[in-house]
Amino acid sequence: MGKPTVFVTRRWPQSVEAKLKTHFNVVLNAEDKALAPSTLKMALAQSDALLPTVTDRICASVLDVVKPRTQIIANYGVGFNHVDIDAARRHGMIVTNTPDVLSQCTADLAMTLMLMVARRAGEGERELRSGTWDGWRPTHLMGQKISGKILGVVGFGRIGRETAHRAHFGFGMKICVYNRSKVDPSVLARFNATQVDDLDDLLTQSDVVSLHCPGGQSNRHLINAERLSKMKSSAYLINTARGEVVDEDALAQALWFETIAGAGLDVFDGEPTIRPALMNCENAVLLPHLGSATRETREAMGFRVIDNLVAFFDGCEPADRVA
């Protein structure tokens, strides 16, 4: 038997691509641009494995291939709501992801966004680069400190916990948690955290709200106009989860009318398209989905995909199977 053929939808770090080629026949997207649904369908028909990222919508219509050759969809990333799991199952495909390895870097970026928006760093850099800064003065770009403030963490999985660790031990923040299931008291005790049963309770008491919940239809617009109105006018919203979790039109309104103090976003609904209303908000820090963007993490994600593929084609259960 020859090597299985794997189709990689975007370019990966060079070291990962090199290792991938030692195990498989690899088809690369040389242009590194988002692929059309027709190309993805062709890949499913001609490859033993499809290796997508969050930018690839593997929906039911894409998976509707008469005789798919693909047996496994090995996702490069922890989130997999862009893959229609039920449709994949109907076609006899399994799905894997890459958990754990990106938790620390995504939490680092959540803290980066908190600090940038609270200290108005984005506004300051834009002013300096435009050449309009005319020197230090006591009232210039005054922000807020986050040390000792209340951080509300929505979703207390791996990334939420890493963020709580940094905020509590690094900045003395008090941690409040909203999670769809009960968190083990011993886990909460690590951060001296409290868990609330109602998201509104977290929103009303938090100085910073950081989103770490899954995306998908069940959480679409979890943070909407009504919930934004529950937040303090001095509070900040941070999103490193998925763009669809936030109603961005409602958020833009809240930012424009300063019913909240600011927002830091690394993910967007419909990215890479960004709503003009958000682009025009000076009190928003907007980053291009950089949560896992370190060399160490992006390589680790790729090696995790390879581990899942090798296990599968060796007849073993992949460690990160999600469907």
Short mmCIF file of N, CA, C and O in Angstrom, two decimals, residues 22-78:
data_model
loop_
_atom_site.label_atom_id
_atom_site.label_comp_id
_atom_site.label_asym_id
_atom_site.label_seq_id
_atom_site.Cartn_x
_atom_site.Cartn_y
_atom_site.Cartn_z
N THR A 22 6.93 13.27 5.19
CA THR A 22 7.62 12.01 5.47
C THR A 22 6.62 10.88 5.68
O THR A 22 6.98 9.70 5.53
N HIS A 23 5.39 11.22 6.02
CA HIS A 23 4.38 10.19 6.31
C HIS A 23 3.35 10.03 5.19
O HIS A 23 2.77 8.95 5.06
N PHE A 24 3.11 11.10 4.42
CA PHE A 24 1.99 11.10 3.49
C PHE A 24 2.36 11.70 2.15
O PHE A 24 3.35 12.43 2.03
N ASN A 25 1.51 11.42 1.16
CA ASN A 25 1.53 12.19 -0.08
C ASN A 25 0.74 13.46 0.21
O ASN A 25 -0.45 13.39 0.56
N VAL A 26 1.38 14.60 0.06
CA VAL A 26 0.78 15.86 0.52
C VAL A 26 0.43 16.74 -0.68
O VAL A 26 1.27 16.99 -1.55
N VAL A 27 -0.82 17.20 -0.69
CA VAL A 27 -1.27 18.18 -1.68
C VAL A 27 -1.42 19.51 -0.94
O VAL A 27 -2.23 19.62 -0.01
N LEU A 28 -0.65 20.52 -1.35
CA LEU A 28 -0.66 21.82 -0.67
C LEU A 28 -1.41 22.86 -1.49
O LEU A 28 -1.42 22.81 -2.72
N ASN A 29 -1.99 23.80 -0.78
CA ASN A 29 -2.60 24.98 -1.40
C ASN A 29 -1.49 26.02 -1.55
O ASN A 29 -1.25 26.83 -0.66
N ALA A 30 -0.80 25.98 -2.68
CA ALA A 30 0.41 26.79 -2.86
C ALA A 30 0.13 28.29 -2.75
O ALA A 30 0.98 29.05 -2.28
N GLU A 31 -1.06 28.74 -3.16
CA GLU A 31 -1.38 30.16 -3.12
C GLU A 31 -1.78 30.63 -1.72
O GLU A 31 -1.84 31.83 -1.46
N ASP A 32 -2.08 29.68 -0.82
CA ASP A 32 -2.43 30.01 0.57
C ASP A 32 -3.60 30.99 0.66
O ASP A 32 -3.61 31.90 1.49
N LYS A 33 -4.58 30.79 -0.19
CA LYS A 33 -5.80 31.59 -0.17
C LYS A 33 -6.99 30.69 0.12
O LYS A 33 -6.94 29.49 -0.15
N ALA A 34 -8.05 31.28 0.66
CA ALA A 34 -9.25 30.50 0.96
C ALA A 34 -9.75 29.79 -0.28
O ALA A 34 -9.79 30.37 -1.38
N LEU A 35 -10.12 28.52 -0.14
CA LEU A 35 -10.52 27.70 -1.26
C LEU A 35 -12.03 27.76 -1.49
O LEU A 35 -12.82 27.86 -0.54
N ALA A 36 -12.41 27.65 -2.73
CA ALA A 36 -13.83 27.62 -3.10
C ALA A 36 -14.43 26.29 -2.67
O ALA A 36 -13.73 25.27 -2.58
N PRO A 37 -15.74 26.26 -2.39
CA PRO A 37 -16.41 25.00 -2.04
C PRO A 37 -16.17 23.90 -3.07
O PRO A 37 -16.01 22.73 -2.70
N SER A 38 -16.11 24.25 -4.35
CA SER A 38 -15.89 23.24 -5.38
C SER A 38 -14.53 22.57 -5.23
O SER A 38 -14.38 21.37 -5.47
N THR A 39 -13.53 23.34 -4.83
CA THR A 39 -12.18 22.78 -4.62
C THR A 39 -12.16 21.85 -3.41
O THR A 39 -11.52 20.79 -3.43
N LEU A 40 -12.88 22.25 -2.37
CA LEU A 40 -12.96 21.40 -1.18
C LEU A 40 -13.67 20.09 -1.51
O LEU A 40 -13.27 19.01 -1.04
N LYS A 41 -14.72 20.16 -2.32
CA LYS A 41 -15.44 18.94 -2.73
C LYS A 41 -14.51 18.02 -3.54
O LYS A 41 -14.52 16.80 -3.35
N MET A 42 -13.72 18.62 -4.40
CA MET A 42 -12.77 17.83 -5.19
C MET A 42 -11.75 17.15 -4.27
O MET A 42 -11.40 15.99 -4.47
N ALA A 43 -11.31 17.88 -3.26
CA ALA A 43 -10.35 17.30 -2.31
C ALA A 43 -10.96 16.12 -1.58
O ALA A 43 -10.30 15.10 -1.36
N LEU A 44 -12.22 16.24 -1.20
CA LEU A 44 -12.90 15.14 -0.50
C LEU A 44 -13.03 13.91 -1.40
O LEU A 44 -13.02 12.77 -0.93
N ALA A 45 -13.15 14.14 -2.69
CA ALA A 45 -13.31 13.04 -3.64
C ALA A 45 -11.98 12.37 -3.97
O ALA A 45 -11.95 11.19 -4.32
N GLN A 46 -10.86 13.11 -3.82
CA GLN A 46 -9.59 12.61 -4.31
C GLN A 46 -8.54 12.34 -3.23
O GLN A 46 -7.47 11.80 -3.54
N SER A 47 -8.82 12.71 -1.98
CA SER A 47 -7.81 12.59 -0.91
C SER A 47 -8.32 11.69 0.21
O SER A 47 -9.52 11.63 0.49
N ASP A 48 -7.38 11.02 0.87
CA ASP A 48 -7.74 10.15 1.99
C ASP A 48 -8.03 10.95 3.25
O ASP A 48 -8.73 10.47 4.15
N ALA A 49 -7.47 12.15 3.33
CA ALA A 49 -7.68 13.00 4.51
C ALA A 49 -7.76 14.46 4.06
O ALA A 49 -7.03 14.88 3.17
N LEU A 50 -8.64 15.20 4.72
CA LEU A 50 -8.74 16.65 4.49
C LEU A 50 -8.26 17.34 5.76
O LEU A 50 -8.72 17.02 6.86
N LEU A 51 -7.37 18.33 5.59
CA LEU A 51 -6.78 19.02 6.73
C LEU A 51 -7.17 20.50 6.66
O LEU A 51 -6.42 21.33 6.13
N PRO A 52 -8.34 20.86 7.19
CA PRO A 52 -8.83 22.23 7.08
C PRO A 52 -8.43 23.09 8.27
O PRO A 52 -7.86 22.60 9.26
N THR A 53 -8.73 24.38 8.14
CA THR A 53 -8.59 25.33 9.24
C THR A 53 -9.92 26.02 9.45
O THR A 53 -10.90 25.77 8.75
N VAL A 54 -9.96 26.96 10.39
CA VAL A 54 -11.19 27.67 10.72
C VAL A 54 -11.72 28.46 9.52
O VAL A 54 -12.91 28.78 9.46
N THR A 55 -10.88 28.78 8.56
CA THR A 55 -11.33 29.56 7.40
C THR A 55 -12.09 28.72 6.39
O THR A 55 -12.68 29.27 5.45
N ASP A 56 -12.09 27.41 6.56
CA ASP A 56 -12.76 26.51 5.61
C ASP A 56 -14.12 26.08 6.15
O ASP A 56 -14.19 25.48 7.22
N ARG A 57 -15.18 26.38 5.40
CA ARG A 57 -16.52 26.00 5.82
C ARG A 57 -16.84 24.62 5.25
O ARG A 57 -17.22 24.48 4.09
N ILE A 58 -16.68 23.61 6.09
CA ILE A 58 -16.94 22.24 5.66
C ILE A 58 -18.40 21.92 6.02
O ILE A 58 -18.69 21.22 6.99
N CYS A 59 -19.30 22.48 5.24
CA CYS A 59 -20.72 22.36 5.52
C CYS A 59 -21.30 21.14 4.82
O CYS A 59 -20.60 20.42 4.09
N ALA A 60 -22.59 20.90 5.03
CA ALA A 60 -23.23 19.71 4.48
C ALA A 60 -23.15 19.69 2.96
O ALA A 60 -22.93 18.63 2.35
N SER A 61 -23.28 20.85 2.32
CA SER A 61 -23.23 20.87 0.85
C SER A 61 -21.83 20.55 0.34
O SER A 61 -21.68 19.90 -0.71
N VAL A 62 -20.80 20.98 1.04
CA VAL A 62 -19.43 20.64 0.65
C VAL A 62 -19.18 19.14 0.83
O VAL A 62 -18.53 18.49 0.01
N LEU A 63 -19.73 18.59 1.90
CA LEU A 63 -19.54 17.17 2.19
C LEU A 63 -20.40 16.27 1.31
O LEU A 63 -20.23 15.05 1.31
N ASP A 64 -21.31 16.85 0.56
CA ASP A 64 -22.22 16.08 -0.28
C ASP A 64 -21.50 15.65 -1.57
O ASP A 64 -21.73 16.18 -2.65
N VAL A 65 -20.61 14.69 -1.41
CA VAL A 65 -19.83 14.13 -2.52
C VAL A 65 -20.31 12.71 -2.75
O VAL A 65 -20.50 11.94 -1.80
N VAL A 66 -20.52 12.35 -4.00
CA VAL A 66 -21.11 11.05 -4.32
C VAL A 66 -20.28 9.91 -3.77
O VAL A 66 -20.77 9.02 -3.07
N LYS A 67 -18.99 9.91 -4.05
CA LYS A 67 -18.12 8.86 -3.55
C LYS A 67 -16.90 9.49 -2.90
O LYS A 67 -15.81 9.52 -3.49
N PRO A 68 -17.05 10.02 -1.68
CA PRO A 68 -15.89 10.66 -1.04
C PRO A 68 -14.81 9.63 -0.71
O PRO A 68 -15.09 8.54 -0.23
N ARG A 69 -13.58 10.02 -1.00
CA ARG A 69 -12.44 9.17 -0.64
C ARG A 69 -11.96 9.47 0.76
O ARG A 69 -11.38 8.62 1.44
N THR A 70 -12.23 10.69 1.22
CA THR A 70 -11.75 11.13 2.52
C THR A 70 -12.36 10.31 3.65
O THR A 70 -13.58 10.12 3.71
N GLN A 71 -11.51 9.85 4.54
CA GLN A 71 -11.94 9.07 5.71
C GLN A 71 -11.85 9.88 7.00
O GLN A 71 -12.52 9.56 7.98
N ILE A 72 -10.99 10.89 7.02
CA ILE A 72 -10.77 11.66 8.24
C ILE A 72 -10.60 13.14 7.89
O ILE A 72 -9.90 13.48 6.93
N ILE A 73 -11.26 13.99 8.65
CA ILE A 73 -11.07 15.43 8.58
C ILE A 73 -10.26 15.81 9.82
O ILE A 73 -10.77 15.80 10.94
N ALA A 74 -8.99 16.10 9.61
CA ALA A 74 -8.08 16.40 10.72
C ALA A 74 -7.89 17.92 10.79
O ALA A 74 -7.08 18.50 10.07
N ASN A 75 -8.67 18.55 11.65
CA ASN A 75 -8.71 20.01 11.71
C ASN A 75 -7.47 20.58 12.38
O ASN A 75 -7.01 20.09 13.42
N TYR A 76 -6.94 21.65 11.80
CA TYR A 76 -5.80 22.38 12.35
C TYR A 76 -6.38 23.51 13.20
O TYR A 76 -6.65 24.60 12.71
N GLY A 77 -6.60 23.23 14.48
CA GLY A 77 -7.22 24.19 15.39
C GLY A 77 -8.08 23.47 16.40
O GLY A 77 -8.50 22.32 16.17
N VAL A 78 -8.36 24.14 17.50
CA VAL A 78 -9.16 23.49 18.55
C VAL A 78 -10.65 23.59 18.24
O VAL A 78 -11.42 22.67 18.51
#
